[in-house]
Short mmCIF file of C-alpha atoms in Angstrom, two decimals:
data_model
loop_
_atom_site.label_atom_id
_atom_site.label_comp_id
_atom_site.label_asym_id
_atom_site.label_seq_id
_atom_site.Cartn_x
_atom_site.Cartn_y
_atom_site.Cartn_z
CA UNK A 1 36.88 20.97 15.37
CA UNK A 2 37.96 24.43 13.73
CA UNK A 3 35.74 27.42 15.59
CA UNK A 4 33.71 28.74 13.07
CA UNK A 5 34.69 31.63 11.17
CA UNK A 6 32.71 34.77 10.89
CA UNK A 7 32.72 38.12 9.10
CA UNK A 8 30.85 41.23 8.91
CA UNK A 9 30.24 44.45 7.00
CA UNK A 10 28.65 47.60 6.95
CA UNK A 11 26.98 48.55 3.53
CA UNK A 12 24.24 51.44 3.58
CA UNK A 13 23.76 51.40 7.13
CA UNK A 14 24.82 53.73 9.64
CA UNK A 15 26.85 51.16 11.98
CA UNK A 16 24.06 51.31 14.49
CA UNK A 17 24.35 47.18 14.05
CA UNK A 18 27.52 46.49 14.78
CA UNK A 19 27.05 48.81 18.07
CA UNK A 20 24.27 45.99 18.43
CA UNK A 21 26.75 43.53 18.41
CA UNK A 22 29.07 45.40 20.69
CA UNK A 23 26.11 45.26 23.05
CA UNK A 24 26.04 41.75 24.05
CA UNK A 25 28.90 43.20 26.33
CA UNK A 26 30.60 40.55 28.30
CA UNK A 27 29.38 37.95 26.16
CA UNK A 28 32.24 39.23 23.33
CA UNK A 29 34.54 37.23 25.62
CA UNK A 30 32.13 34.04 24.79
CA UNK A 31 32.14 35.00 21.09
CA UNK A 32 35.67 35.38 20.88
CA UNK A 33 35.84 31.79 22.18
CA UNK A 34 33.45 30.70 20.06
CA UNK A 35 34.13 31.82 16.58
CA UNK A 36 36.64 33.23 14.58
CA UNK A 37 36.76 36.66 12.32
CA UNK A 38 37.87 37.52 9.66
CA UNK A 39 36.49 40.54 7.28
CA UNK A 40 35.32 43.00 9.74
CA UNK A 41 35.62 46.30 10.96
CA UNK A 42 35.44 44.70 14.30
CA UNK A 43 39.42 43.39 13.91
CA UNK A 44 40.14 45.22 10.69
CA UNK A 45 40.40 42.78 8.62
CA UNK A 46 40.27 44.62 5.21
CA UNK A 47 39.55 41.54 2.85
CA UNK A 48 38.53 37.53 2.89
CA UNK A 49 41.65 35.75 3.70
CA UNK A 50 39.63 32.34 3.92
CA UNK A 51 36.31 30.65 2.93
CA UNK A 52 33.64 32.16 5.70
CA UNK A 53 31.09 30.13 7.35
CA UNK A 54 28.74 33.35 8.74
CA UNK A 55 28.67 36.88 6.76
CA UNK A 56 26.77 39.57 8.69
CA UNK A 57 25.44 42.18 6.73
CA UNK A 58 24.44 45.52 7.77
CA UNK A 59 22.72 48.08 5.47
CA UNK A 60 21.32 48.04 2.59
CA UNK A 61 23.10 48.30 -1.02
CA UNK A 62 22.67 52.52 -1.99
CA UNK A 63 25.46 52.78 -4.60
CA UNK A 64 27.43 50.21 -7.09
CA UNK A 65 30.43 49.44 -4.20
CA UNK A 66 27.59 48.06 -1.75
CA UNK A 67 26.84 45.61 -4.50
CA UNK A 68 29.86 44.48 -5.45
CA UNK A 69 31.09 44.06 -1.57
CA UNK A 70 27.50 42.21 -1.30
CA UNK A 71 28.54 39.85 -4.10
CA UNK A 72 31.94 39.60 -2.73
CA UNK A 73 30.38 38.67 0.59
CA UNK A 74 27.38 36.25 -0.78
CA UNK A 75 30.80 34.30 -2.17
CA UNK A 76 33.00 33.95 0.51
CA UNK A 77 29.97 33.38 3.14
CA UNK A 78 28.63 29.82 3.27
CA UNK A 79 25.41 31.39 5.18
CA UNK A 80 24.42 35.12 4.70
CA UNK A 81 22.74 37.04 7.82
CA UNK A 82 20.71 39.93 7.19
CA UNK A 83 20.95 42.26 10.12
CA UNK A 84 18.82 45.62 10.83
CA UNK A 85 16.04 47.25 8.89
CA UNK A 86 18.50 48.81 6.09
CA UNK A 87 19.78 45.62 5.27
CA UNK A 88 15.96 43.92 5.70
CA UNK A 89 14.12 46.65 3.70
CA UNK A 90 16.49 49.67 3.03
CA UNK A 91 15.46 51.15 5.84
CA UNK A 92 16.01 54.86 6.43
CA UNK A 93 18.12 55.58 3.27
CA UNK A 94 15.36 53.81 1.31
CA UNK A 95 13.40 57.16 2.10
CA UNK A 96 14.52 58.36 -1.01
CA UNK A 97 13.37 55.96 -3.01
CA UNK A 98 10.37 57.80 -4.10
CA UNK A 99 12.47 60.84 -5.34
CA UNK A 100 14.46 60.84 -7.99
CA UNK A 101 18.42 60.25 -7.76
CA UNK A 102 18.99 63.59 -10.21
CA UNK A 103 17.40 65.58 -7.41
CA UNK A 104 18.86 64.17 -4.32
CA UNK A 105 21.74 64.86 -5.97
CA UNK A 106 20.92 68.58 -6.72
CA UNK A 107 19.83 68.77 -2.95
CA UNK A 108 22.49 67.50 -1.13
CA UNK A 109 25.67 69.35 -3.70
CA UNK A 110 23.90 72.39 -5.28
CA UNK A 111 20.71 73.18 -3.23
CA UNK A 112 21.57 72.63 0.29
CA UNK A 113 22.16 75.98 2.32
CA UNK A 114 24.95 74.65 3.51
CA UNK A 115 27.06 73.64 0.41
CA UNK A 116 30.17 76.12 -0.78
CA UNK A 117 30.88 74.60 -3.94
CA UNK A 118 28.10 73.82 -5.57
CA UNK A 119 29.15 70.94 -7.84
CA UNK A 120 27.77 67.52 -8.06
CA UNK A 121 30.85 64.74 -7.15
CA UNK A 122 31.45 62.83 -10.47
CA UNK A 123 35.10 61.30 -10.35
CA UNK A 124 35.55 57.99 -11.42
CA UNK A 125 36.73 56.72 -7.91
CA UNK A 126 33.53 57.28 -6.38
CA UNK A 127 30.72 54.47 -6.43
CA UNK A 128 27.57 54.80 -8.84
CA UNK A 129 24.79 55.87 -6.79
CA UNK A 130 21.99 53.14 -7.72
CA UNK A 131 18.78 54.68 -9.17
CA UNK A 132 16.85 53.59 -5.79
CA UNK A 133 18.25 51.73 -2.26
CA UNK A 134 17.78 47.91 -2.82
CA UNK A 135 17.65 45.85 0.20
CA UNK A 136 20.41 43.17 0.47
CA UNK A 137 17.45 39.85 -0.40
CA UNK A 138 16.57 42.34 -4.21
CA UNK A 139 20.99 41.79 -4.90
CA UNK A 140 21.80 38.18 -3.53
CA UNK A 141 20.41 35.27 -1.46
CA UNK A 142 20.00 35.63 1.63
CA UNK A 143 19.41 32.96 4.32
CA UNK A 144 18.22 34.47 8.10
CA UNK A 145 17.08 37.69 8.65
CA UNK A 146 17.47 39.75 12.12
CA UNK A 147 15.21 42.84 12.05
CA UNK A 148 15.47 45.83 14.26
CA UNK A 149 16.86 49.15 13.65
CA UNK A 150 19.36 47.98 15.44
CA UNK A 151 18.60 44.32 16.23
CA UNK A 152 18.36 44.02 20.49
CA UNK A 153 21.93 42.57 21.29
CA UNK A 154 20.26 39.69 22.96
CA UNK A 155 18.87 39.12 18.92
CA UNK A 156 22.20 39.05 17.54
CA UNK A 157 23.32 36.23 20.19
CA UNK A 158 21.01 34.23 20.83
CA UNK A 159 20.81 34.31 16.94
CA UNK A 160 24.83 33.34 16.53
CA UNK A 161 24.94 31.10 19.47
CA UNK A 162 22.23 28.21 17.82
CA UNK A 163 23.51 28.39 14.60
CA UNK A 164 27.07 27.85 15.91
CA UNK A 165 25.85 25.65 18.36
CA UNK A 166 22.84 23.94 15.67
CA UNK A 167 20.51 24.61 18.21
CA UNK A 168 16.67 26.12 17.89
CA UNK A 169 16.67 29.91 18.02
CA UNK A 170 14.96 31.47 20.80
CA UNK A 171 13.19 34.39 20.28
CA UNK A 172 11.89 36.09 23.13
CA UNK A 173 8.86 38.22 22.20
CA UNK A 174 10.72 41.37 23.89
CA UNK A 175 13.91 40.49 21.54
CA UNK A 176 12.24 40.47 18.12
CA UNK A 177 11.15 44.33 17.26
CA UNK A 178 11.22 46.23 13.92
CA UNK A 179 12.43 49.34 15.63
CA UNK B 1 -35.33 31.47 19.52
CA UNK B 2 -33.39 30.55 21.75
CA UNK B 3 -30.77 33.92 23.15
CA UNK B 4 -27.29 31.64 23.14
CA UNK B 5 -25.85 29.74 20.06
CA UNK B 6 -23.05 27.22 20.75
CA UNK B 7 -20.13 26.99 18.49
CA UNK B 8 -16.64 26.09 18.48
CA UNK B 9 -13.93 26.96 17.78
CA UNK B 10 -10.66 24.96 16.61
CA UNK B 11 -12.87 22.29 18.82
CA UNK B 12 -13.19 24.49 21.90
CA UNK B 13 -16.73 25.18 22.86
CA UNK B 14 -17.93 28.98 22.89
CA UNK B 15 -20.67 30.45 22.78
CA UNK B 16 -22.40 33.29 21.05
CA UNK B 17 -25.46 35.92 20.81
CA UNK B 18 -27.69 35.39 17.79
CA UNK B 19 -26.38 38.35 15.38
CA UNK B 20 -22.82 38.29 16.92
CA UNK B 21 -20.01 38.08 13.90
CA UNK B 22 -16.97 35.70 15.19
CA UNK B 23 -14.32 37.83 16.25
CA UNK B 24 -16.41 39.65 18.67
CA UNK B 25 -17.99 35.91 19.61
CA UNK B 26 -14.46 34.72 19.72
CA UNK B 27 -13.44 37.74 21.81
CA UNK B 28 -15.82 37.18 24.70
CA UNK B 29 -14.99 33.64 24.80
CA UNK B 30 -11.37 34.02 25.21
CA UNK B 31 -9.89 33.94 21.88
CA UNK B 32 -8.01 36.12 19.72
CA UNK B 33 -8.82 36.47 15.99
CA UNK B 34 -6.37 39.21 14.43
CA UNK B 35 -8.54 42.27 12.82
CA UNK B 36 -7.05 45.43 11.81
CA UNK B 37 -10.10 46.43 9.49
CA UNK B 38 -12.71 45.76 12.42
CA UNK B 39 -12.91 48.19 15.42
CA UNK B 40 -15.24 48.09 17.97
CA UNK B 41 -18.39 50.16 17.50
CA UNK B 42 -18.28 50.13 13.60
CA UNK B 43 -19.94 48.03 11.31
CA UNK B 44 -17.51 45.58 9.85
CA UNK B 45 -16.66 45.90 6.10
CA UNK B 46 -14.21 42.57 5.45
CA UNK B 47 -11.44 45.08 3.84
CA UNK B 48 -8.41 43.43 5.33
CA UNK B 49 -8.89 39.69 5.31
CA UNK B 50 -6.68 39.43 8.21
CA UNK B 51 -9.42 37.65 10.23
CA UNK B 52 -10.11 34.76 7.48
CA UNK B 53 -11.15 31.51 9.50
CA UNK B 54 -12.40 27.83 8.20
CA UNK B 55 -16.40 27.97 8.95
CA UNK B 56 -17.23 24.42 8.08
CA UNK B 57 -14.20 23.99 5.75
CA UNK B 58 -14.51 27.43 3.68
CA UNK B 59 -12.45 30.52 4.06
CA UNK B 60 -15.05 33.34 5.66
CA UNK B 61 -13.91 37.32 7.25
CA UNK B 62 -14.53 36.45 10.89
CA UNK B 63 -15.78 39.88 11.37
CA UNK B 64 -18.40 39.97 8.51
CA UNK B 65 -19.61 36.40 9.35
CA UNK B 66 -22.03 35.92 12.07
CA UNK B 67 -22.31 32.83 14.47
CA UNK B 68 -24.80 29.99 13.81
CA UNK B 69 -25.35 27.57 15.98
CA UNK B 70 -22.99 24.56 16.08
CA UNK B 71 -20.94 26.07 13.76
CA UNK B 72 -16.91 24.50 13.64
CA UNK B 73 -14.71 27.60 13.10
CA UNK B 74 -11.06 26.51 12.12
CA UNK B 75 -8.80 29.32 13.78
CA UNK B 76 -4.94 28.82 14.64
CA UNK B 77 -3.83 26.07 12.26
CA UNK B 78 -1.23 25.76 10.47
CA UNK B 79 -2.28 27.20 6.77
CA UNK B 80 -4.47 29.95 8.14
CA UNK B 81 -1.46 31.15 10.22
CA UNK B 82 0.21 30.55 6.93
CA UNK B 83 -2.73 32.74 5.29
CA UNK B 84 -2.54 35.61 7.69
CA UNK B 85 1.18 35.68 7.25
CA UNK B 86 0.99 36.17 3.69
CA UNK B 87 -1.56 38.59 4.18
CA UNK B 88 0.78 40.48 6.28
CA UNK B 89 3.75 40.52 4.54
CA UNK B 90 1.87 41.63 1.37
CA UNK B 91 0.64 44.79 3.47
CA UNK B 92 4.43 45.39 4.30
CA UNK B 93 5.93 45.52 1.31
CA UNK B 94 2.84 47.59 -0.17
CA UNK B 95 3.36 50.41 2.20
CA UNK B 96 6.89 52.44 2.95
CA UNK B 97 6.04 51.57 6.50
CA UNK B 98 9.90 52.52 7.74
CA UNK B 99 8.81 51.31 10.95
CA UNK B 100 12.27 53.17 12.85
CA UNK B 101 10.62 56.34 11.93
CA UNK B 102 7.37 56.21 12.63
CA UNK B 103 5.70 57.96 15.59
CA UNK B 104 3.29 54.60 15.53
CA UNK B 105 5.92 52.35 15.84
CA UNK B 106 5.30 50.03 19.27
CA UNK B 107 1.86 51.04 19.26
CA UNK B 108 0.76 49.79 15.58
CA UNK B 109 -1.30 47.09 15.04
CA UNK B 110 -0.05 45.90 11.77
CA UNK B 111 3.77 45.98 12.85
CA UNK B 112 2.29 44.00 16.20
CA UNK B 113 0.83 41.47 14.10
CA UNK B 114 4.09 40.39 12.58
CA UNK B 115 5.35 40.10 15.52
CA UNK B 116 2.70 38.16 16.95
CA UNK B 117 3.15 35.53 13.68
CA UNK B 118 7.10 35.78 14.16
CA UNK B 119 7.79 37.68 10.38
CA UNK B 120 11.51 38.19 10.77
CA UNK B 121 11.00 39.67 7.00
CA UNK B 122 8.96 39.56 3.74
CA UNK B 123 9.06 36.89 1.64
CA UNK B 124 7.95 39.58 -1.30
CA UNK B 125 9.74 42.29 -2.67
CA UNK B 126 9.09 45.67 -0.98
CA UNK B 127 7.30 47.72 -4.28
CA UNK B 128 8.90 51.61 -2.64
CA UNK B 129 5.80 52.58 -4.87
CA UNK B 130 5.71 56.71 -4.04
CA UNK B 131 3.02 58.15 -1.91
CA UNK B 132 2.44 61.16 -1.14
CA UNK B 133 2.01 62.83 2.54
CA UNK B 134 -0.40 65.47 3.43
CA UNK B 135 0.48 67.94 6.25
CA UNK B 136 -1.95 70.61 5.09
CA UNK B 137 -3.88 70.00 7.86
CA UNK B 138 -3.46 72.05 11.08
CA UNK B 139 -3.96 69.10 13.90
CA UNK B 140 -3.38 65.79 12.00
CA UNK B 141 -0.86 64.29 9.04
CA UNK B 142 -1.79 61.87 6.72
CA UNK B 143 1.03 59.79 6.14
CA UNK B 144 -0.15 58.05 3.05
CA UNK B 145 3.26 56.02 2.87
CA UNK B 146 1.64 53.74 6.03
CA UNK B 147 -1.76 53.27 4.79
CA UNK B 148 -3.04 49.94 4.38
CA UNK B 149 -6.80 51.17 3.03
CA UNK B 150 -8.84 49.23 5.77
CA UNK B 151 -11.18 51.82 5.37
CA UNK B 152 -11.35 52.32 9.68
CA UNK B 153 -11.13 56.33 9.77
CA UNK B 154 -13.66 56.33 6.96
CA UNK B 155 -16.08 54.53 8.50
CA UNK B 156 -15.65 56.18 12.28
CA UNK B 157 -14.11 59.67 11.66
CA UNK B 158 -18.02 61.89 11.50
CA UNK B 159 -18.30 65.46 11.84
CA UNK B 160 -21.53 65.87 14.38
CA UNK B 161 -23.51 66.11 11.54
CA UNK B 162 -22.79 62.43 10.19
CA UNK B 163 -20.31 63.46 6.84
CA UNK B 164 -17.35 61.68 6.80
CA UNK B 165 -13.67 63.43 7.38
CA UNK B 166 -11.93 60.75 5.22
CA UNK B 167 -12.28 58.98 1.81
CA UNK B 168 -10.72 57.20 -1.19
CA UNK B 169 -10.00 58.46 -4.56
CA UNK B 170 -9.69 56.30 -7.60
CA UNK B 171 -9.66 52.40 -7.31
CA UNK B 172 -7.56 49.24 -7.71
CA UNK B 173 -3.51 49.71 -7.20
CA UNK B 174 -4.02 53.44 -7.90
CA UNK B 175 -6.64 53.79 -4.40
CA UNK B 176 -5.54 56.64 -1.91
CA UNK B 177 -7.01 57.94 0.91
CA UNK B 178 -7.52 61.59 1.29
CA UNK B 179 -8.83 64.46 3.86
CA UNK B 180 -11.53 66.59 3.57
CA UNK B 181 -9.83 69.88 3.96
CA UNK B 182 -13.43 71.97 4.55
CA UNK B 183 -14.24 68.88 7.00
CA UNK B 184 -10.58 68.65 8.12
CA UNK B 185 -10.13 72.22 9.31
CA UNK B 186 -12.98 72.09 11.77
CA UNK B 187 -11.50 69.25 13.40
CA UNK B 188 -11.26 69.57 16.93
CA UNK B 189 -8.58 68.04 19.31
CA UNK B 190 -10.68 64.78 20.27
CA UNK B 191 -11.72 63.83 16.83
CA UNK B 192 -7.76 64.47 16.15
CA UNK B 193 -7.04 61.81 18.76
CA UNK B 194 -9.69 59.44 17.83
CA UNK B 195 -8.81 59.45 14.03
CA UNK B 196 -5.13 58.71 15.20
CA UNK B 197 -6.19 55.75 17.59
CA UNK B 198 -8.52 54.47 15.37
CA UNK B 199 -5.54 53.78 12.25
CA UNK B 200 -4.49 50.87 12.89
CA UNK B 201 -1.01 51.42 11.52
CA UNK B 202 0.93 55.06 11.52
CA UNK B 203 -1.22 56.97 8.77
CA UNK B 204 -2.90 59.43 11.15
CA UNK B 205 -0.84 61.26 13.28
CA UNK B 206 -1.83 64.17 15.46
CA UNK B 207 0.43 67.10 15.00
CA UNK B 208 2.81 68.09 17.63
CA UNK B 209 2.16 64.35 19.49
CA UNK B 210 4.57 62.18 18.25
CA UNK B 211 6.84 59.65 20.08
CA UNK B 212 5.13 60.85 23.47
CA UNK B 213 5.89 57.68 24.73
CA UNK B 214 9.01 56.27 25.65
CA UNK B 215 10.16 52.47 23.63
CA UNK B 216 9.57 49.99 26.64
CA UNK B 217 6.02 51.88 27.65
CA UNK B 218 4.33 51.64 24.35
CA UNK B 219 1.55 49.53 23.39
CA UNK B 220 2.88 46.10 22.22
CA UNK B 221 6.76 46.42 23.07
CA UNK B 222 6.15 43.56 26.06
CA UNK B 223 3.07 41.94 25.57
CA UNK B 224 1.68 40.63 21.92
CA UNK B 225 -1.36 41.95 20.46
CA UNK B 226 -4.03 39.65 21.05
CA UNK B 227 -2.84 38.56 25.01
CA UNK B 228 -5.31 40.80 26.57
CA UNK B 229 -7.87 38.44 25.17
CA UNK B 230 -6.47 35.29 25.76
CA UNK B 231 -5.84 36.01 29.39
CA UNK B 232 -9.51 36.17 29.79
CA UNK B 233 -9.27 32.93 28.70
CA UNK B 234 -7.33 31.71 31.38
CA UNK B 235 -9.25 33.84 33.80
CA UNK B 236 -12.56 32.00 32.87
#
């Protein structure tokens, strides 16, 4: 049987997760063994080269490119994994969600003490910011859900192992934490 | 009258002083019924819901509810798990709890609960409604984003002359709490500390006090809220 194949991504998120996932340490060695990836900054693998059978998704969806690489990966992913509290529930850039996206933006460009030039970025190349941060489950289905900010490595494995392996997850209290 | 009432509870036998409501009942005898509106000392008020049981077949607030005698409490089955779930993910999505940046986090009660009925995430959308937060004060901050209106620090935050610190404004979806500022800025370091302990999530946080402990030595990051009363059980 073909190992199955595996890619992740990092939307809004601040790549904390995917340090999770570097932190099952020695136990890459198993992974590697076990499955195979494709997208992913963890080979480089810029775009889908074949059907997917696991998508992890980190971070939340803050601007129009999140949604469309969200989309891209809700195609191309037989089952969807959210992973971390950005991707769960927006997490930290969903603290801006009760301001208005006209004023973050005149923060961040034209307010900030620490801004030369004060203009607001508005080339066509750049992403839409969204009016609010959505969490991934408000822009596509998603099927399992690994919280943490990041997820405890141990999360992340024990989490990939059983549904490689169709076994029962098990979630040690100590493993499963919003924080 | 006789001074003991027998009960049970999901068909274990317990028993009970006359006047005693459930979850205290429950308590002595070993079992854990979640409460995040009830704390010890106050009168209960039935705010959160979190503590609905069977008596008999009908939904009742453990904590408002007292014990009668042979009374068959339904507890831990599978649709008032189910219930108390719901309940808790409704809370969650309610609030901008943020739980990474909260000083509370590992020692709230609300984010201990879902972990204690395994909620990897909401099944409801999160609502970001906006809230305000309040750092007028000198000693405490009101983090209205985290408030889940159980009504605790209004019912056990008293100036020594019995008027109450905290209140709501307004009703229904538009509720808030809010801080007396004439009460507020007499506030002295221990009633800071109780009003913090006594929110059950991260809405009242003493100024200058934040993340004192490390993650690993906080409140629920080993053990799940509710084992310090089942061990009794074992113990018995």
């Amino acid at each position: 049987m073909s190992k199955p194949i595996v890619a992740t991504t990092s939307l809004a998120g601040c790549f904390g997760c995917h340090m999770s996932i570097l932190d099952i340490d020695e136990r890459i060695l198993d992974l590697i063994e076990l499955v195979e990836f494709n997208k992913s900054p963890i080979d480089d693998i810029k775009t889908f080269t074949k059907q997917c059978d696991i998508g992890l998704i980190e971070g939340g969806c803050c601007n129009s490119e999140n949604v469309h690489v969200l989309r891209d990966f809700r195609k191309n992913c037989n089952i969807l994994i959210a992973v971390g509290e950005c991707a769960l529930m927006g997490g930290l850039p969903a603290m801006r969600n009760g301001i208005p996206v006209k004023e973050c933006l005149e923060e961040a460009y034209l307010n900030s003490p620490t801004v030369d030039d004060k203009i607001i970025p508005n080339d066509s190349e750049l992403p839409m910011i969204l009016d609010r941060v959505y969490p991934c489950q408000d822009i596509v289905k998603i099927d399992y859900y690994l919280p943490g900010c990041p997820p405890r490595a141990d999360l992340i494995w024990n989490a990939l192992v059983a549904l490689i392996k169709g076994e029962e997850m098990v979630l040690p209290y100590e493993v499963v934490k919003f924080d | 009258m006789s001074d003991t009432l027998t009960f049970t509870i999901d068909g274990k036998e317990c028993t009970a002083r006359p006047g005693q409501n459930i979850v205290d009942a429950a308590k002595e005898n070993g079992v854990y019924i979640p409460i995040l509106c009830h704390f010890e000392g106050l009168t209960p008020a039935g705010t959160c819901r979190i503590c609905t049981v069977k008596v008999n077949g009908k939904c009742m607030a453990a904590c408002t509810t007292e014990v009668a005698e042979g009374m068959a409490v339904e507890n831990e089955t599978p649709e008032i798990n189910d219930m108390r779930k719901v309940i808790l993910e409704m809370l969650l999505v309610e609030g901008n709890h943020f739980c990474p940046a909260c000083e509370k986090s590992g020692d709230c009660e609300l984010q201990a609960m879902a972990y204690r009925y395994k909620i990897m995430a909401p099944r409801f959308k999160f609502t970001f409604k906006p809230r305000k937060l309040d750092a007028s004060n000198s000693k405490l901050i009101l983090e209205r984003n985290r408030c889940i209106f159980c009504k605790r620090c209004i019912r056990g935050v008293l100036t020594e002359d019995g008027k109450h610190v905290f209140a709501f404004t307004k009703r229904g979806s538009e509720i808030d709490i809010n801080i007396d500022k004439e009460l507020a800025a007499k506030i002295t370091d221990e009633m800071a500390q109780e009003a913090m302990d006594m929110c059950p999530v991260g809405s009242i946080i003493r100024k200058e006090q934040g993340f004192a402990k490390p993650i690993g030595a906080r409140k629920y990051d080993s053990k799940p809220i509710g084992s310090d009363v089942e061990s009794k059980a074992v113990n018995k």
